Coordinates of C-alpha atoms in Angstrom, one line a residue:
Chain S
M225 CA 0.0 -0.1 0.0
S226 CA 1.7 3.3 -1.2
D227 CA -0.4 5.0 1.9
H228 CA 2.5 7.9 1.6
I229 CA 1.1 8.9 -1.7
R230 CA -1.7 11.5 -2.3
I231 CA -3.4 12.1 -5.1
V232 CA -4.8 15.8 -5.7
L233 CA -7.3 16.7 -8.4
V234 CA -7.5 20.3 -9.0
N235 CA -11.0 21.9 -10.3
T236 CA -12.1 18.7 -12.0
T237 CA -15.3 19.5 -14.1
H238 CA -16.4 15.8 -14.5
P239 CA -17.6 14.0 -11.6
G240 CA -17.2 11.0 -13.5
N241 CA -13.6 11.7 -13.6
I242 CA -13.3 11.6 -10.0
G243 CA -14.7 8.4 -10.0
G244 CA -12.7 7.0 -12.4
V245 CA -9.6 8.5 -10.6
A246 CA -10.6 6.5 -7.2
R247 CA -11.2 3.3 -8.8
A248 CA -7.7 3.6 -10.5
M249 CA -6.1 4.5 -7.1
K250 CA -7.7 1.4 -5.3
N251 CA -6.8 -0.9 -7.9
M252 CA -3.1 0.0 -7.5
G253 CA -3.3 0.2 -3.5
L254 CA -3.8 4.0 -3.0
S255 CA -6.3 5.5 -0.9
D256 CA -5.2 9.2 -0.1
L257 CA -7.5 11.5 -2.5
C258 CA -7.9 15.3 -2.1
L259 CA -10.2 17.1 -4.3
V260 CA -9.3 21.0 -4.7
S261 CA -12.8 22.8 -5.4
P262 CA -14.4 19.9 -7.4
K263 CA -17.3 21.5 -9.9
L264 CA -19.6 18.6 -8.6
F265 CA -18.9 16.4 -6.0
P266 CA -20.2 14.1 -4.3
H267 CA -22.2 13.1 -7.3
P268 CA -23.7 9.8 -8.7
D269 CA -21.3 9.9 -11.7
A270 CA -18.7 9.7 -9.4
E271 CA -20.3 6.7 -7.6
A272 CA -21.0 4.9 -10.9
R273 CA -17.4 5.3 -12.4
S274 CA -15.7 4.2 -9.0
S275 CA -17.3 0.8 -9.6
G276 CA -16.8 -0.1 -6.0
A277 CA -14.2 2.4 -4.6
T278 CA -17.0 4.3 -3.0
D279 CA -14.8 4.2 0.4
L280 CA -12.2 6.4 -1.3
L281 CA -14.6 8.7 -2.4
A282 CA -16.2 8.9 1.1
S283 CA -12.6 9.7 2.7
A284 CA -11.7 12.3 0.1
R285 CA -10.8 15.4 1.4
V286 CA -12.3 18.8 -0.4
V287 CA -10.6 21.6 -0.1
D288 CA -10.5 25.1 -1.4
S289 CA -7.1 25.9 -2.1
L290 CA -4.0 23.8 -3.8
D291 CA -1.9 25.2 -0.7
E292 CA -4.2 23.4 1.8
A293 CA -4.2 20.2 -0.2
I294 CA -0.2 19.9 -0.2
A295 CA 0.4 21.9 3.1
D296 CA 1.8 18.7 4.8
C297 CA 3.6 17.2 1.6
E298 CA 7.4 17.2 1.3
L299 CA 7.6 16.2 -2.3
V300 CA 5.1 17.5 -4.9
F301 CA 5.0 16.4 -8.8
G302 CA 2.6 18.2 -11.0
T303 CA 1.3 16.6 -14.3
S304 CA 1.9 18.3 -17.4
A305 CA 1.2 17.8 -21.0
R306 CA 3.0 21.1 -22.6
E307 CA 6.1 22.5 -22.7
R308 CA 6.6 25.5 -20.0
H309 CA 8.2 28.9 -20.6
I310 CA 10.7 28.1 -17.9
P311 CA 12.3 24.5 -18.1
W312 CA 11.6 22.7 -14.9
P313 CA 12.8 19.1 -13.8
L314 CA 11.0 16.6 -15.9
V315 CA 10.4 13.0 -15.2
D316 CA 8.3 10.2 -16.9
P317 CA 6.0 8.1 -14.8
R318 CA 8.6 5.2 -14.1
E319 CA 11.1 7.9 -12.8
L320 CA 8.5 9.5 -10.6
A321 CA 7.9 5.9 -9.2
A322 CA 11.7 5.6 -8.9
I323 CA 11.9 8.5 -6.8
A324 CA 8.7 8.3 -4.8
A325 CA 8.0 4.6 -3.9
P326 CA 11.3 4.3 -1.7
L327 CA 10.0 7.4 0.5
K328 CA 7.2 5.4 1.9
G329 CA 7.4 6.0 5.7
K330 CA 9.5 8.8 5.4
S331 CA 8.0 11.5 3.4
R332 CA 4.6 12.3 2.1
V333 CA 4.3 12.9 -1.5
A334 CA 1.5 14.7 -3.6
I335 CA 0.8 14.2 -7.5
L336 CA -1.1 16.9 -8.8
F337 CA -3.6 16.4 -11.8
G338 CA -5.1 19.8 -13.5
R339 CA -8.6 20.5 -15.0
E340 CA -9.9 18.2 -17.9
D341 CA -9.5 21.1 -20.5
R342 CA -6.3 23.1 -19.7
G343 CA -4.1 21.0 -16.9
L344 CA -2.5 22.9 -14.4
T345 CA -1.9 26.8 -14.3
N346 CA 1.8 28.1 -14.4
E347 CA 1.3 29.0 -11.1
E348 CA 0.0 25.5 -9.9
L349 CA 3.0 23.8 -11.7
Q350 CA 5.6 26.3 -9.8
R351 CA 4.5 25.0 -6.8
C352 CA 5.8 21.6 -7.9
H353 CA 9.4 20.0 -7.3
H354 CA 9.3 18.0 -10.4
H355 CA 6.9 18.1 -13.4
V356 CA 5.9 14.4 -14.5
H357 CA 5.2 13.8 -18.3
I358 CA 3.4 11.0 -19.8
P359 CA 5.2 10.2 -23.2
A360 CA 2.0 10.4 -25.3
V361 CA 2.3 11.3 -29.2
E362 CA 2.9 14.8 -29.7
S363 CA -0.2 15.3 -32.1
F364 CA -2.7 13.6 -29.3
S365 CA -1.3 14.3 -25.9
S366 CA -4.0 14.7 -23.6
L367 CA -5.0 11.8 -21.7
N368 CA -8.2 11.3 -19.7
I369 CA -7.6 12.4 -16.2
A370 CA -8.4 9.0 -14.9
A371 CA -6.2 7.3 -17.4
A372 CA -3.4 9.6 -16.4
V373 CA -3.8 8.6 -12.4
Q374 CA -4.0 4.7 -13.9
V375 CA -0.6 5.2 -15.5
I376 CA 1.1 6.8 -12.7
T377 CA -0.6 4.8 -9.8
Y378 CA 0.5 1.9 -11.9
E379 CA 4.2 2.6 -12.1
L380 CA 4.1 3.0 -8.4
R381 CA 2.5 -0.1 -8.0
M382 CA 5.2 -1.9 -10.5
A383 CA 8.1 -0.2 -8.0
E384 CA 6.5 -1.4 -4.8
V385 CA 6.1 -5.0 -6.3
A386 CA 9.7 -5.1 -7.7
A387 CA 10.9 -3.9 -4.2
E388 CA 9.0 -7.0 -2.4
A389 CA 9.5 -9.6 -5.2
G390 CA 12.4 -12.1 -4.8
S391 CA 13.1 -14.3 -7.8
K392 CA 10.1 -14.7 -10.4
P393 CA 8.8 -17.9 -11.4
Q394 CA 9.4 -19.2 -15.1
W395 CA 6.8 -17.8 -17.4
G396 CA 5.7 -15.3 -14.6
T397 CA 3.6 -17.6 -13.0
D398 CA 3.6 -20.3 -10.7
W399 CA 3.6 -23.7 -12.7
D400 CA 1.7 -26.6 -11.1
I401 CA 4.3 -29.0 -12.7
E402 CA 7.6 -29.5 -12.5
L403 CA 9.8 -28.7 -15.6
A404 CA 11.0 -31.8 -17.5
E405 CA 14.6 -32.8 -16.8
H406 CA 17.2 -33.1 -19.6
R407 CA 17.1 -36.9 -19.8
E408 CA 13.5 -37.0 -20.2
L409 CA 13.6 -34.6 -23.3
E410 CA 16.1 -36.9 -24.4
L411 CA 14.0 -39.9 -24.1
L412 CA 10.8 -38.3 -25.9
F413 CA 13.0 -37.4 -28.7
E414 CA 14.7 -40.7 -29.0
H415 CA 10.9 -42.3 -28.7
L416 CA 9.7 -39.4 -31.4
E417 CA 12.2 -40.4 -33.9
R418 CA 11.4 -44.1 -33.6
T419 CA 7.9 -43.1 -34.4
L420 CA 8.4 -41.0 -37.1
I421 CA 10.4 -43.8 -38.8
G422 CA 7.7 -46.1 -37.9
I423 CA 5.2 -44.4 -39.8
D424 CA 7.6 -43.7 -42.9
F425 CA 7.8 -39.8 -42.2
L426 CA 11.6 -39.7 -41.2
D427 CA 13.9 -41.5 -43.8
P428 CA 16.9 -42.4 -41.7
D429 CA 19.2 -42.6 -44.7
N430 CA 17.8 -39.1 -45.5
P431 CA 17.0 -37.5 -42.2
R432 CA 17.6 -33.6 -43.1
Q433 CA 16.8 -30.9 -40.5
L434 CA 13.7 -32.7 -39.3
M435 CA 14.8 -33.7 -35.7
P436 CA 16.8 -30.5 -35.2
R437 CA 13.7 -28.6 -36.0
L438 CA 11.4 -30.5 -33.7
R439 CA 13.9 -30.3 -31.0
R440 CA 14.3 -26.5 -31.2
L441 CA 10.2 -26.2 -31.4
L442 CA 9.9 -28.2 -28.2
Q443 CA 12.5 -27.1 -26.5
R444 CA 11.5 -23.6 -26.8
A445 CA 8.3 -24.2 -25.1
V446 CA 10.5 -25.5 -22.1
P447 CA 8.1 -28.7 -21.3
D448 CA 7.1 -29.8 -18.1
K449 CA 6.9 -33.4 -16.7
V450 CA 3.2 -33.7 -17.5
E451 CA 3.3 -32.3 -21.0
V452 CA 6.5 -34.8 -21.8
N453 CA 4.1 -37.6 -20.7
V454 CA 1.2 -36.5 -22.7
L455 CA 3.4 -36.4 -25.9
R456 CA 5.0 -39.9 -25.1
G457 CA 1.5 -41.1 -24.5
I458 CA 0.6 -40.0 -28.0
L459 CA 3.5 -41.5 -29.4
K460 CA 2.4 -45.0 -27.7
A461 CA -1.1 -44.4 -29.0
V462 CA 0.3 -44.1 -32.5
E463 CA 2.6 -47.2 -32.3
R464 CA -0.2 -49.5 -30.6
K465 CA -2.5 -48.3 -33.5
V466 CA 0.0 -48.9 -36.4
E467 CA 0.7 -52.3 -34.8
L468 CA -2.7 -53.4 -34.3
Q469 CA -3.8 -52.6 -37.8
A470 CA -0.6 -54.4 -38.9
S471 CA -1.5 -57.3 -37.0
K472 CA -5.0 -57.6 -38.1
G473 CA -3.6 -57.3 -41.5
G474 CA -0.6 -59.6 -41.0
N475 CA -2.8 -62.6 -39.5
D476 CA -4.4 -63.0 -43.0
V477 CA -1.3 -62.8 -45.5
Chain N
M34 CA 3.5 4.4 -34.1
S35 CA 2.9 0.9 -32.9
D36 CA 0.9 -0.2 -36.1
H37 CA 1.4 -3.8 -35.9
I38 CA -0.4 -3.7 -32.5
R39 CA -4.3 -4.6 -32.9
I40 CA -6.5 -4.0 -29.8
V41 CA -9.4 -6.4 -29.5
L42 CA -12.4 -6.1 -27.5
V43 CA -14.8 -8.8 -26.8
N44 CA -18.3 -8.5 -26.1
T45 CA -17.9 -4.6 -24.4
T46 CA -21.0 -3.7 -22.8
H47 CA -20.6 0.1 -22.4
P48 CA -20.0 2.0 -25.5
G49 CA -18.5 4.7 -23.4
N50 CA -15.6 2.5 -22.7
I51 CA -15.0 1.9 -26.5
G52 CA -14.5 5.7 -26.8
G53 CA -12.4 5.8 -23.9
V54 CA -10.1 2.8 -25.5
A55 CA -9.8 4.5 -28.8
R56 CA -8.6 7.9 -26.9
A57 CA -6.0 5.5 -24.8
M58 CA -4.9 3.9 -28.2
K59 CA -4.5 7.3 -30.1
N60 CA -2.7 9.0 -27.2
M61 CA -0.2 6.2 -27.5
G62 CA 0.1 6.0 -31.3
L63 CA -2.1 3.0 -32.0
S64 CA -5.0 2.8 -34.5
D65 CA -5.7 -1.0 -35.1
L66 CA -9.2 -1.4 -33.1
C67 CA -11.2 -4.4 -33.6
L68 CA -14.6 -5.1 -31.5
V69 CA -16.1 -8.4 -31.6
S70 CA -19.9 -8.3 -31.3
P71 CA -20.1 -5.0 -28.9
K72 CA -23.4 -4.7 -27.3
L73 CA -23.8 -1.2 -28.5
F74 CA -21.6 0.4 -31.5
P75 CA -21.6 3.1 -32.9
H76 CA -23.0 5.1 -30.2
P77 CA -22.9 8.8 -28.8
D78 CA -21.3 7.9 -25.9
A79 CA -18.4 6.2 -27.7
E80 CA -17.8 9.4 -29.5
A81 CA -18.0 11.4 -26.4
R82 CA -15.7 9.4 -24.3
S83 CA -13.2 9.2 -27.5
S84 CA -12.4 13.0 -26.7
G85 CA -11.6 13.3 -30.7
A86 CA -10.1 10.1 -31.7
T87 CA -13.3 9.4 -33.6
D88 CA -11.1 8.5 -36.5
L89 CA -10.0 5.5 -34.6
L90 CA -13.9 4.6 -33.9
A91 CA -14.7 5.3 -37.6
S92 CA -12.0 2.9 -38.9
A93 CA -12.6 0.2 -36.0
R94 CA -13.4 -3.2 -37.4
V95 CA -16.5 -4.9 -36.1
V96 CA -16.8 -8.7 -36.4
D97 CA -18.7 -11.7 -35.2
S98 CA -16.1 -14.0 -33.7
L99 CA -12.8 -13.9 -31.9
D100 CA -11.2 -16.0 -34.3
E101 CA -12.2 -13.7 -37.0
A102 CA -10.5 -10.7 -35.2
I103 CA -7.2 -12.6 -34.6
A104 CA -7.0 -14.9 -37.9
D105 CA -3.9 -12.9 -39.2
C106 CA -2.0 -12.3 -36.0
E107 CA 1.1 -14.1 -35.1
L108 CA 1.0 -13.6 -31.4
V109 CA -2.1 -13.0 -28.8
F110 CA -2.1 -11.5 -25.5
G111 CA -5.1 -12.0 -23.6
T112 CA -5.6 -9.9 -20.3
S113 CA -6.5 -11.8 -17.3
A114 CA -7.2 -10.9 -13.7
R115 CA -7.7 -14.2 -12.3
E116 CA -6.1 -17.4 -11.8
R117 CA -7.1 -20.2 -14.2
H118 CA -7.1 -23.8 -13.8
I119 CA -4.1 -24.6 -16.0
P120 CA -1.4 -22.0 -15.4
W121 CA -0.4 -20.1 -18.6
P122 CA 2.7 -18.2 -19.7
L123 CA 2.0 -15.0 -17.8
V124 CA 3.8 -11.6 -18.5
D125 CA 2.9 -8.2 -16.6
P126 CA 2.5 -5.1 -19.2
R127 CA 6.0 -4.3 -19.1
E128 CA 7.1 -7.8 -20.3
L129 CA 4.5 -7.7 -22.9
A130 CA 6.1 -4.4 -24.4
A131 CA 9.3 -5.9 -24.2
I132 CA 8.1 -8.9 -26.4
A133 CA 6.0 -7.1 -28.7
A134 CA 7.4 -3.8 -29.4
P135 CA 10.5 -5.1 -31.4
L136 CA 8.1 -7.1 -33.8
K137 CA 7.2 -3.9 -35.4
G138 CA 7.3 -4.6 -39.2
K139 CA 7.6 -8.5 -38.6
S140 CA 4.5 -9.7 -36.8
R141 CA 1.1 -8.7 -36.1
V142 CA 0.3 -8.7 -32.4
A143 CA -3.3 -9.3 -30.6
I144 CA -4.2 -8.1 -27.4
L145 CA -7.5 -9.2 -26.2
F146 CA -9.5 -7.4 -23.4
G147 CA -12.8 -9.3 -22.2
R148 CA -16.1 -8.3 -21.0
E149 CA -16.6 -5.4 -18.2
D150 CA -17.9 -7.7 -15.7
R151 CA -16.3 -11.3 -16.3
G152 CA -13.4 -10.7 -18.8
L153 CA -12.3 -13.4 -21.2
T154 CA -13.7 -16.9 -21.1
N155 CA -11.5 -19.9 -20.3
E156 CA -11.8 -20.7 -24.2
E157 CA -10.9 -17.4 -25.2
L158 CA -7.8 -17.1 -23.2
Q159 CA -6.6 -20.6 -24.4
R160 CA -6.3 -19.0 -27.8
C161 CA -3.5 -16.7 -26.5
H162 CA 0.1 -17.4 -26.6
H163 CA 0.8 -15.5 -23.4
H164 CA -1.8 -13.9 -20.6
V165 CA -0.8 -10.5 -19.3
H166 CA -2.0 -9.4 -15.9
I167 CA -1.9 -5.8 -14.4
P168 CA -0.6 -6.2 -10.9
A169 CA -3.3 -4.6 -9.0
V170 CA -4.0 -5.2 -5.7
E171 CA -5.7 -8.3 -5.1
S172 CA -8.6 -7.4 -3.2
F173 CA -9.6 -5.0 -5.8
S174 CA -8.1 -6.3 -8.8
S175 CA -10.5 -5.3 -11.8
L176 CA -9.5 -2.2 -13.8
N177 CA -11.8 -0.4 -16.0
I178 CA -11.3 -1.7 -19.4
A179 CA -10.1 2.0 -21.1
A180 CA -7.4 2.2 -17.9
A181 CA -6.1 -1.1 -18.9
V182 CA -5.7 -0.6 -22.3
Q183 CA -4.1 2.7 -21.3
V184 CA -1.6 1.0 -19.2
I185 CA -0.7 -1.7 -21.8
T186 CA -0.6 0.9 -24.3
Y187 CA 1.6 3.1 -22.1
E188 CA 4.0 0.4 -22.0
L189 CA 4.3 0.1 -25.4
R190 CA 4.9 3.6 -26.1
M191 CA 7.7 3.5 -23.5
A192 CA 9.3 0.7 -25.0
E193 CA 9.0 2.1 -28.7
V194 CA 10.6 5.6 -27.2
A195 CA 13.3 3.6 -25.3
A196 CA 14.3 1.5 -28.1
E197 CA 14.7 4.0 -30.9
A198 CA 18.3 2.8 -29.8
G199 CA 18.1 -0.3 -31.5
S200 CA 15.5 -3.4 -31.5
K201 CA 16.2 -6.9 -30.5
P202 CA 14.4 -9.6 -32.5
Q203 CA 12.3 -12.1 -31.2
W204 CA 14.6 -15.0 -29.4
G205 CA 17.2 -12.7 -29.4
T206 CA 18.4 -13.7 -33.1
D207 CA 16.9 -13.2 -36.5
W208 CA 14.8 -15.9 -37.6
D209 CA 14.8 -17.9 -41.0
I210 CA 11.1 -18.3 -41.2
E211 CA 8.0 -16.4 -40.7
L212 CA 5.9 -17.0 -37.8
A213 CA 2.6 -19.0 -38.2
E214 CA -0.5 -16.8 -38.2
H215 CA -3.4 -17.5 -35.6
R216 CA -5.4 -19.2 -38.5
E217 CA -3.0 -21.6 -39.2
L218 CA -2.4 -22.7 -35.7
E219 CA -6.2 -23.0 -35.3
L220 CA -5.8 -25.4 -38.5
L221 CA -3.1 -27.5 -36.8
F222 CA -5.2 -28.0 -33.3
E223 CA -8.4 -29.0 -35.4
H224 CA -5.8 -31.7 -37.2
L225 CA -4.3 -32.8 -34.0
E226 CA -7.6 -33.2 -32.2
R227 CA -8.9 -35.3 -35.2
T228 CA -5.8 -37.5 -35.4
L229 CA -5.8 -37.9 -31.5
I230 CA -9.4 -39.1 -31.7
G231 CA -8.4 -41.4 -34.5
I232 CA -5.8 -43.3 -32.5
D233 CA -8.0 -43.5 -29.6
F234 CA -6.0 -41.1 -27.4
L235 CA -8.7 -38.7 -26.9
D236 CA -12.1 -39.4 -26.0
P237 CA -14.4 -36.9 -27.3
D238 CA -16.9 -37.7 -24.3
N239 CA -14.5 -37.3 -22.1
P240 CA -11.5 -34.6 -23.4
R241 CA -10.3 -33.5 -20.1
Q242 CA -7.4 -31.1 -20.4
L243 CA -5.5 -32.4 -23.1
M244 CA -6.1 -30.1 -26.0
P245 CA -5.7 -27.0 -23.7
R246 CA -2.5 -28.6 -22.6
L247 CA -1.0 -29.2 -26.0
R248 CA -2.1 -25.7 -27.1
R249 CA -0.2 -24.3 -24.1
L250 CA 3.0 -25.9 -24.8
L251 CA 2.9 -25.4 -28.5
Q252 CA 2.0 -21.6 -28.2
R253 CA 4.5 -21.2 -25.8
A254 CA 6.9 -21.9 -28.7
V255 CA 5.5 -19.3 -30.9
P256 CA 5.7 -21.8 -34.0
D257 CA 6.8 -20.6 -37.5
K258 CA 5.4 -21.6 -40.7
V259 CA 7.7 -24.3 -41.4
E260 CA 7.1 -25.9 -38.0
V261 CA 3.5 -26.3 -38.2
N262 CA 3.8 -27.6 -41.6
V263 CA 6.2 -30.3 -40.4
L264 CA 3.8 -31.1 -37.6
R265 CA 0.9 -31.2 -40.0
G266 CA 2.8 -33.1 -42.0
I267 CA 3.4 -35.9 -39.2
L268 CA -0.3 -35.9 -38.6
K269 CA -0.9 -36.9 -42.1
A270 CA 1.6 -39.4 -42.2
V271 CA -0.1 -41.2 -38.8
E272 CA -3.3 -41.1 -40.5
R273 CA -2.2 -42.9 -43.8
K274 CA -0.5 -45.3 -42.1
V275 CA -3.2 -46.2 -39.8
E276 CA -5.4 -46.1 -42.6
L277 CA -3.1 -48.3 -44.8
Q278 CA -2.9 -50.7 -42.0
A279 CA -6.7 -50.7 -41.7
S280 CA -7.3 -51.5 -45.2
K281 CA -4.6 -54.1 -45.3
G282 CA -6.4 -55.6 -42.4
G283 CA -10.1 -54.7 -44.0
N284 CA -9.5 -56.7 -47.1
D285 CA -8.9 -60.0 -45.6
V286 CA -11.5 -59.6 -42.9

């Protein structure tokens, strides 16, 4: 939980967006929401778009001025889509997270989001230590405010998860089966080769690149033990079927 | 511009979300949007939430089935919030971007987003090479669909911006053969299923998890066109052999 991070929305026009912001925050484990003079709040559209993050809406603090919203914060970031007259320290959301996530338990951090149509004013931006810019394409650079909050809180969450993580499992998820050992794979490839010869698909006198291609394909997938057993089961079923049919034929020759 | 990335929305209920997705895509330089049986589209709510990305809505393709939406794609990611019965290769949005962004100009990539209330079905998720999970907090893990698209397209954009230094090809090396398209893989899986039934390995009345396991294994390897042809050649050889033996037997009964 990034409980040292405060999201501050300045003069938000559409209450639906406040709901979207609350949902995005709760998805990523944030809960400190502060609204500077919202146009309409509380409002049913905020409830609807929050999709269950009503606790964040209920605990949101509504204040009259930006200074009040950030009075107790040690570090303030302001979101900005445009170039400003005076250059200001500028970070992207990943850099913001790299700075802000480790401050948990030490400092309170505010991230400011401006009006839907014009963002933050120059005066508001000058209250910030850093500006943060989401690298959208230049010709269409204005994100929905809830989408912008989602991107930035996602980066905070990624930083938090990375800080907790030890080693990450193969394929990014816990697997239910152990991976096959080399010798099991070798037995599979031997079995596969015998079967392919048995069904006249592989000519041992002219094997070309068939087995290397099949090795490369299956090894790329890094099979687990059950998968290897399934494949060997298929090979056995092929052999059994071919032999059975042959013996039916063979008996009568 | 990530013009090799297709965003596929499956059975979206709220047209406003389609508009939000279009805006998020356009912010990050994507334009290929495909809608599988949306409930309401076109719709004024989609226009309103798109906030100027109406060109994406106008050019969005509407189709009846997921297979149609991804037929020409070589790599398919499915967004998933829940744990599934069989574990599937799982990436986070940053890992998705690391895989997908360098495929520009080489492969077409689809990213699937499911219904607002229940996501993608198991059957739909089994059509994917990888699942992608946005690491939300477990107790409140369901993102708004436009917010989810924003996070993933943001990561693609970050990768694109970062990779202007030079791109790394799939598997870390240039490949000699083009990757197989989704429809080629589906034909392979149909053929495999028929053959497994034919050799009495798969019981159609009790298929259990056999086909999902084989799908998962082969899709993990992301087969190229020659590999798919080799596998289908093996299946044909099995069928031919089994029939040949059967007819030998059959002649004499």
